[in-house]
């Protein structure tokens, strides 16, 4: 959290403004990683969800001061709602969801994984998937709470990167085109999830 605020301070002092934030930082444990599933949960959530929100919230005052500012969150097709039970889907997709409640839900997932009860309680079996689902949900909340900022999430596709051990068929530049689209398209959407260069269902 401290580093996020230091970063925002540097941006403010050096540039005096922030028109666009693209959140692309993320981690994913490889399938062959020997780290137990329950030990992968917190690091994945900390980077992909909590850290992303900390940076975003630190920069919100600068973004809100600029007409037409935008936030693009790089999520994933792995973050679809279908990984959850119907009752949990309803919670994450609720139009009244707040960031505080979203943190509570994510913390509950982490606790349920630690106790071995996550599947029984309707959660999916992917730490990465839940982290990206939470990021998509956060994007929609931010879009509602900050109507002057265009806030969207996107899936770059299965790209040829280190994260996929270079097994993805899509060149990284092609995956990045979706982020560029959301950063530049007019009129700017907000609260949307994009994949394959168009808005998609969550």
C-alpha positions as YAML, in Angstrom:
chain: A
units: angstrom
residues:
- id: 1
  name: UNK
  ca: [0.00, 0.00, 0.00]
- id: 2
  name: UNK
  ca: [2.82, 2.38, 0.88]
- id: 3
  name: UNK
  ca: [4.56, 1.77, -2.44]
- id: 4
  name: UNK
  ca: [1.30, 2.45, -4.32]
- id: 5
  name: UNK
  ca: [0.97, 5.85, -2.65]
- id: 6
  name: UNK
  ca: [4.65, 6.61, -3.30]
- id: 7
  name: UNK
  ca: [4.08, 5.79, -6.96]
- id: 8
  name: UNK
  ca: [1.03, 8.06, -7.14]
- id: 9
  name: UNK
  ca: [3.04, 10.85, -5.50]
- id: 10
  name: UNK
  ca: [5.83, 10.48, -8.07]
- id: 11
  name: UNK
  ca: [3.34, 10.55, -10.96]
- id: 12
  name: UNK
  ca: [1.73, 13.67, -9.51]
- id: 13
  name: UNK
  ca: [5.01, 15.48, -8.91]
- id: 14
  name: UNK
  ca: [6.64, 14.48, -12.18]
- id: 15
  name: UNK
  ca: [3.70, 14.71, -14.59]
- id: 16
  name: UNK
  ca: [0.95, 16.50, -12.72]
- id: 17
  name: UNK
  ca: [-1.75, 14.28, -14.18]
- id: 18
  name: UNK
  ca: [-2.82, 10.74, -15.04]
- id: 19
  name: UNK
  ca: [-5.11, 10.14, -18.01]
- id: 20
  name: UNK
  ca: [-4.87, 6.37, -18.34]
- id: 21
  name: UNK
  ca: [-4.14, 3.45, -16.04]
- id: 22
  name: UNK
  ca: [-3.60, -0.03, -17.48]
- id: 23
  name: UNK
  ca: [-3.30, -2.63, -14.72]
- id: 24
  name: UNK
  ca: [-1.39, -5.56, -16.20]
- id: 25
  name: UNK
  ca: [0.59, -6.93, -13.24]
- id: 26
  name: UNK
  ca: [-0.33, -10.52, -12.36]
- id: 27
  name: UNK
  ca: [1.05, -13.88, -11.33]
- id: 28
  name: UNK
  ca: [-0.06, -17.43, -12.04]
- id: 29
  name: UNK
  ca: [1.40, -20.58, -10.52]
- id: 30
  name: UNK
  ca: [2.28, -23.17, -13.15]
- id: 31
  name: UNK
  ca: [0.41, -26.47, -13.13]
- id: 32
  name: UNK
  ca: [3.62, -28.29, -12.28]
- id: 33
  name: UNK
  ca: [4.48, -25.95, -9.40]
- id: 34
  name: UNK
  ca: [4.86, -28.06, -6.22]
- id: 35
  name: UNK
  ca: [3.48, -25.29, -3.97]
- id: 36
  name: UNK
  ca: [0.29, -26.61, -2.30]
- id: 37
  name: UNK
  ca: [-2.90, -25.02, -3.61]
- id: 38
  name: UNK
  ca: [-3.72, -23.38, -0.27]
- id: 39
  name: UNK
  ca: [-0.27, -21.73, -0.20]
- id: 40
  name: UNK
  ca: [-0.83, -20.29, -3.67]
- id: 41
  name: UNK
  ca: [-4.03, -18.51, -2.69]
- id: 42
  name: UNK
  ca: [-2.78, -15.45, -0.79]
- id: 43
  name: UNK
  ca: [0.10, -14.54, -3.15]
- id: 44
  name: UNK
  ca: [-2.22, -14.82, -6.15]
- id: 45
  name: UNK
  ca: [-4.94, -12.68, -4.56]
- id: 46
  name: UNK
  ca: [-2.44, -10.16, -3.19]
- id: 47
  name: UNK
  ca: [-0.94, -9.42, -6.61]
- id: 48
  name: UNK
  ca: [-3.83, -9.93, -9.00]
- id: 49
  name: UNK
  ca: [-6.62, -8.38, -6.93]
- id: 50
  name: UNK
  ca: [-5.54, -6.57, -3.78]
- id: 51
  name: UNK
  ca: [-2.40, -4.99, -5.22]
- id: 52
  name: UNK
  ca: [-4.21, -3.91, -8.36]
- id: 53
  name: UNK
  ca: [-6.88, -2.19, -6.29]
- id: 54
  name: UNK
  ca: [-4.29, -0.49, -4.10]
- id: 55
  name: UNK
  ca: [-2.57, 1.05, -7.12]
- id: 56
  name: UNK
  ca: [-5.91, 2.02, -8.67]
- id: 57
  name: UNK
  ca: [-7.22, 3.65, -5.50]
- id: 58
  name: UNK
  ca: [-3.96, 5.57, -5.02]
- id: 59
  name: UNK
  ca: [-4.26, 7.00, -8.54]
- id: 60
  name: UNK
  ca: [-8.01, 7.69, -8.48]
- id: 61
  name: UNK
  ca: [-7.67, 11.36, -7.41]
- id: 62
  name: UNK
  ca: [-5.38, 12.05, -10.39]
- id: 63
  name: UNK
  ca: [-7.63, 10.12, -12.79]
- id: 64
  name: UNK
  ca: [-10.80, 11.80, -11.53]
- id: 65
  name: UNK
  ca: [-9.25, 15.22, -12.20]
- id: 66
  name: UNK
  ca: [-8.86, 14.48, -15.93]
- id: 67
  name: UNK
  ca: [-11.82, 14.62, -18.32]
- id: 68
  name: UNK
  ca: [-12.06, 11.36, -20.22]
- id: 69
  name: UNK
  ca: [-9.69, 9.41, -17.96]
- id: 70
  name: UNK
  ca: [-9.70, 5.64, -18.34]
- id: 71
  name: UNK
  ca: [-8.83, 2.49, -16.43]
- id: 72
  name: UNK
  ca: [-8.17, -0.78, -18.25]
- id: 73
  name: UNK
  ca: [-7.81, -3.87, -16.06]
- id: 74
  name: UNK
  ca: [-6.21, -6.88, -17.71]
- id: 75
  name: UNK
  ca: [-8.31, -9.79, -16.50]
- id: 76
  name: UNK
  ca: [-8.85, -13.20, -18.09]
- id: 77
  name: UNK
  ca: [-11.42, -15.56, -19.54]
- id: 78
  name: UNK
  ca: [-10.55, -17.61, -16.43]
- id: 79
  name: UNK
  ca: [-12.44, -15.00, -14.39]
- id: 80
  name: UNK
  ca: [-15.91, -15.90, -15.67]
- id: 81
  name: UNK
  ca: [-18.79, -16.16, -13.18]
- id: 82
  name: UNK
  ca: [-19.60, -19.75, -14.15]
- id: 83
  name: UNK
  ca: [-16.82, -21.04, -11.87]
- id: 84
  name: UNK
  ca: [-18.99, -20.14, -8.85]
- id: 85
  name: UNK
  ca: [-22.21, -21.50, -7.41]
- id: 86
  name: UNK
  ca: [-25.37, -19.58, -8.42]
- id: 87
  name: UNK
  ca: [-25.61, -17.89, -5.02]
- id: 88
  name: UNK
  ca: [-22.02, -16.65, -5.18]
- id: 89
  name: UNK
  ca: [-22.49, -15.54, -8.79]
- id: 90
  name: UNK
  ca: [-25.39, -13.42, -7.59]
- id: 91
  name: UNK
  ca: [-23.24, -11.84, -4.88]
- id: 92
  name: UNK
  ca: [-20.38, -10.91, -7.20]
- id: 93
  name: UNK
  ca: [-22.68, -9.62, -9.94]
- id: 94
  name: UNK
  ca: [-24.97, -7.65, -7.62]
- id: 95
  name: UNK
  ca: [-25.52, -4.05, -8.77]
- id: 96
  name: UNK
  ca: [-25.20, -3.00, -5.12]
- id: 97
  name: UNK
  ca: [-21.79, -4.67, -4.60]
- id: 98
  name: UNK
  ca: [-19.21, -2.42, -2.94]
- id: 99
  name: UNK
  ca: [-15.44, -2.67, -2.83]
- id: 100
  name: UNK
  ca: [-15.64, -3.36, 0.91]
- id: 101
  name: UNK
  ca: [-18.05, -6.25, 0.35]
- id: 102
  name: UNK
  ca: [-15.91, -7.54, -2.49]
- id: 103
  name: UNK
  ca: [-12.90, -7.70, -0.16]
- id: 104
  name: UNK
  ca: [-15.04, -9.65, 2.31]
- id: 105
  name: UNK
  ca: [-15.98, -12.17, -0.36]
- id: 106
  name: UNK
  ca: [-12.37, -12.61, -1.48]
- id: 107
  name: UNK
  ca: [-11.25, -13.01, 2.13]
- id: 108
  name: UNK
  ca: [-13.94, -15.66, 2.63]
- id: 109
  name: UNK
  ca: [-12.62, -17.59, -0.37]
- id: 110
  name: UNK
  ca: [-9.10, -17.45, 1.08]
- id: 111
  name: UNK
  ca: [-10.34, -18.68, 4.47]
- id: 112
  name: UNK
  ca: [-12.39, -21.45, 2.88]
- id: 113
  name: UNK
  ca: [-9.37, -22.63, 0.90]
- id: 114
  name: UNK
  ca: [-7.28, -22.67, 4.08]
- id: 115
  name: UNK
  ca: [-9.89, -24.85, 5.81]
- id: 116
  name: UNK
  ca: [-10.41, -27.07, 2.77]
- id: 117
  name: UNK
  ca: [-14.07, -26.03, 2.48]
- id: 118
  name: UNK
  ca: [-13.97, -23.92, -0.71]
- id: 119
  name: UNK
  ca: [-15.53, -26.49, -3.05]
- id: 120
  name: UNK
  ca: [-18.24, -27.34, -0.51]
- id: 121
  name: UNK
  ca: [-19.11, -23.65, -0.17]
- id: 122
  name: UNK
  ca: [-19.53, -23.10, -3.90]
- id: 123
  name: UNK
  ca: [-16.15, -21.67, -4.85]
- id: 124
  name: UNK
  ca: [-14.20, -22.71, -7.92]
- id: 125
  name: UNK
  ca: [-10.92, -24.62, -7.90]
- id: 126
  name: UNK
  ca: [-8.67, -21.92, -9.33]
- id: 127
  name: UNK
  ca: [-6.90, -19.22, -7.32]
- id: 128
  name: UNK
  ca: [-6.02, -17.42, -10.54]
- id: 129
  name: UNK
  ca: [-9.59, -17.66, -11.80]
- id: 130
  name: UNK
  ca: [-11.05, -16.22, -8.59]
- id: 131
  name: UNK
  ca: [-8.49, -13.40, -8.55]
- id: 132
  name: UNK
  ca: [-9.47, -12.38, -12.08]
- id: 133
  name: UNK
  ca: [-13.18, -12.78, -11.34]
- id: 134
  name: UNK
  ca: [-12.74, -10.41, -8.39]
- id: 135
  name: UNK
  ca: [-10.86, -7.96, -10.62]
- id: 136
  name: UNK
  ca: [-13.72, -7.94, -13.15]
- id: 137
  name: UNK
  ca: [-16.20, -7.38, -10.31]
- id: 138
  name: UNK
  ca: [-14.06, -4.54, -8.95]
- id: 139
  name: UNK
  ca: [-13.98, -2.94, -12.39]
- id: 140
  name: UNK
  ca: [-17.77, -2.87, -12.51]
- id: 141
  name: UNK
  ca: [-17.97, -1.38, -9.01]
- id: 142
  name: UNK
  ca: [-15.43, 1.31, -9.90]
- id: 143
  name: UNK
  ca: [-17.39, 2.13, -13.04]
- id: 144
  name: UNK
  ca: [-20.51, 2.72, -10.93]
- id: 145
  name: UNK
  ca: [-18.74, 4.67, -8.20]
- id: 146
  name: UNK
  ca: [-16.68, 6.85, -10.56]
- id: 147
  name: UNK
  ca: [-18.92, 7.67, -13.53]
- id: 148
  name: UNK
  ca: [-16.52, 10.27, -14.95]
- id: 149
  name: UNK
  ca: [-13.85, 7.59, -15.49]
- id: 150
  name: UNK
  ca: [-14.19, 4.88, -18.13]
- id: 151
  name: UNK
  ca: [-13.42, 1.64, -16.23]
- id: 152
  name: UNK
  ca: [-13.28, -1.62, -18.18]
- id: 153
  name: UNK
  ca: [-11.66, -5.04, -18.00]
- id: 154
  name: UNK
  ca: [-10.45, -7.29, -20.77]
- id: 155
  name: UNK
  ca: [-8.99, -10.69, -21.62]
- id: 156
  name: UNK
  ca: [-5.94, -10.55, -23.89]
- id: 157
  name: UNK
  ca: [-6.41, -14.18, -24.91]
- id: 158
  name: UNK
  ca: [-4.04, -17.13, -24.61]
- id: 159
  name: UNK
  ca: [-0.81, -15.34, -25.52]
- id: 160
  name: UNK
  ca: [2.73, -16.49, -26.20]
- id: 161
  name: UNK
  ca: [4.26, -15.17, -22.97]
- id: 162
  name: UNK
  ca: [6.36, -16.35, -20.03]
- id: 163
  name: UNK
  ca: [3.15, -16.80, -18.00]
- id: 164
  name: UNK
  ca: [1.89, -19.44, -20.46]
- id: 165
  name: UNK
  ca: [5.37, -20.98, -20.87]
- id: 166
  name: UNK
  ca: [5.09, -19.68, -24.46]
- id: 167
  name: UNK
  ca: [2.38, -22.21, -25.27]
- id: 168
  name: UNK
  ca: [-0.24, -19.62, -26.25]
- id: 169
  name: UNK
  ca: [-0.93, -19.20, -29.97]
- id: 170
  name: UNK
  ca: [-1.67, -15.45, -29.82]
- id: 171
  name: UNK
  ca: [1.23, -12.96, -30.14]
- id: 172
  name: UNK
  ca: [1.41, -10.59, -27.16]
- id: 173
  name: UNK
  ca: [1.00, -7.58, -29.45]
- id: 174
  name: UNK
  ca: [-2.35, -8.96, -30.62]
- id: 175
  name: UNK
  ca: [-3.51, -9.45, -27.04]
- id: 176
  name: UNK
  ca: [-2.47, -5.89, -26.22]
- id: 177
  name: UNK
  ca: [-4.68, -4.53, -29.02]
- id: 178
  name: UNK
  ca: [-7.74, -5.05, -26.80]
- id: 179
  name: UNK
  ca: [-6.25, -2.84, -24.08]
- id: 180
  name: UNK
  ca: [-5.40, -0.20, -26.70]
- id: 181
  name: UNK
  ca: [-8.97, -0.38, -28.01]
- id: 182
  name: UNK
  ca: [-10.40, 0.30, -24.54]
- id: 183
  name: UNK
  ca: [-7.89, 3.09, -23.98]
- id: 184
  name: UNK
  ca: [-8.83, 4.91, -27.18]
- id: 185
  name: UNK
  ca: [-12.29, 3.95, -28.47]
- id: 186
  name: UNK
  ca: [-15.03, 6.55, -28.74]
- id: 187
  name: UNK
  ca: [-17.50, 6.67, -27.26]
- id: 188
  name: UNK
  ca: [-15.80, 5.07, -24.29]
- id: 189
  name: UNK
  ca: [-17.69, 2.20, -22.67]
- id: 190
  name: UNK
  ca: [-17.59, 1.67, -18.93]
- id: 191
  name: UNK
  ca: [-18.15, -1.34, -16.70]
- id: 192
  name: UNK
  ca: [-17.65, -3.68, -19.65]
- id: 193
  name: UNK
  ca: [-15.63, -6.87, -20.13]
- id: 194
  name: UNK
  ca: [-13.98, -7.27, -23.53]
- id: 195
  name: UNK
  ca: [-12.38, -10.23, -25.28]
- id: 196
  name: UNK
  ca: [-11.51, -10.84, -28.92]
- id: 197
  name: UNK
  ca: [-11.89, -7.11, -29.68]
- id: 198
  name: UNK
  ca: [-15.53, -6.87, -28.58]
- id: 199
  name: UNK
  ca: [-17.66, -6.76, -25.47]
- id: 200
  name: UNK
  ca: [-18.27, -10.19, -24.00]
- id: 201
  name: UNK
  ca: [-20.47, -11.78, -21.38]
- id: 202
  name: UNK
  ca: [-19.03, -12.22, -17.93]
...
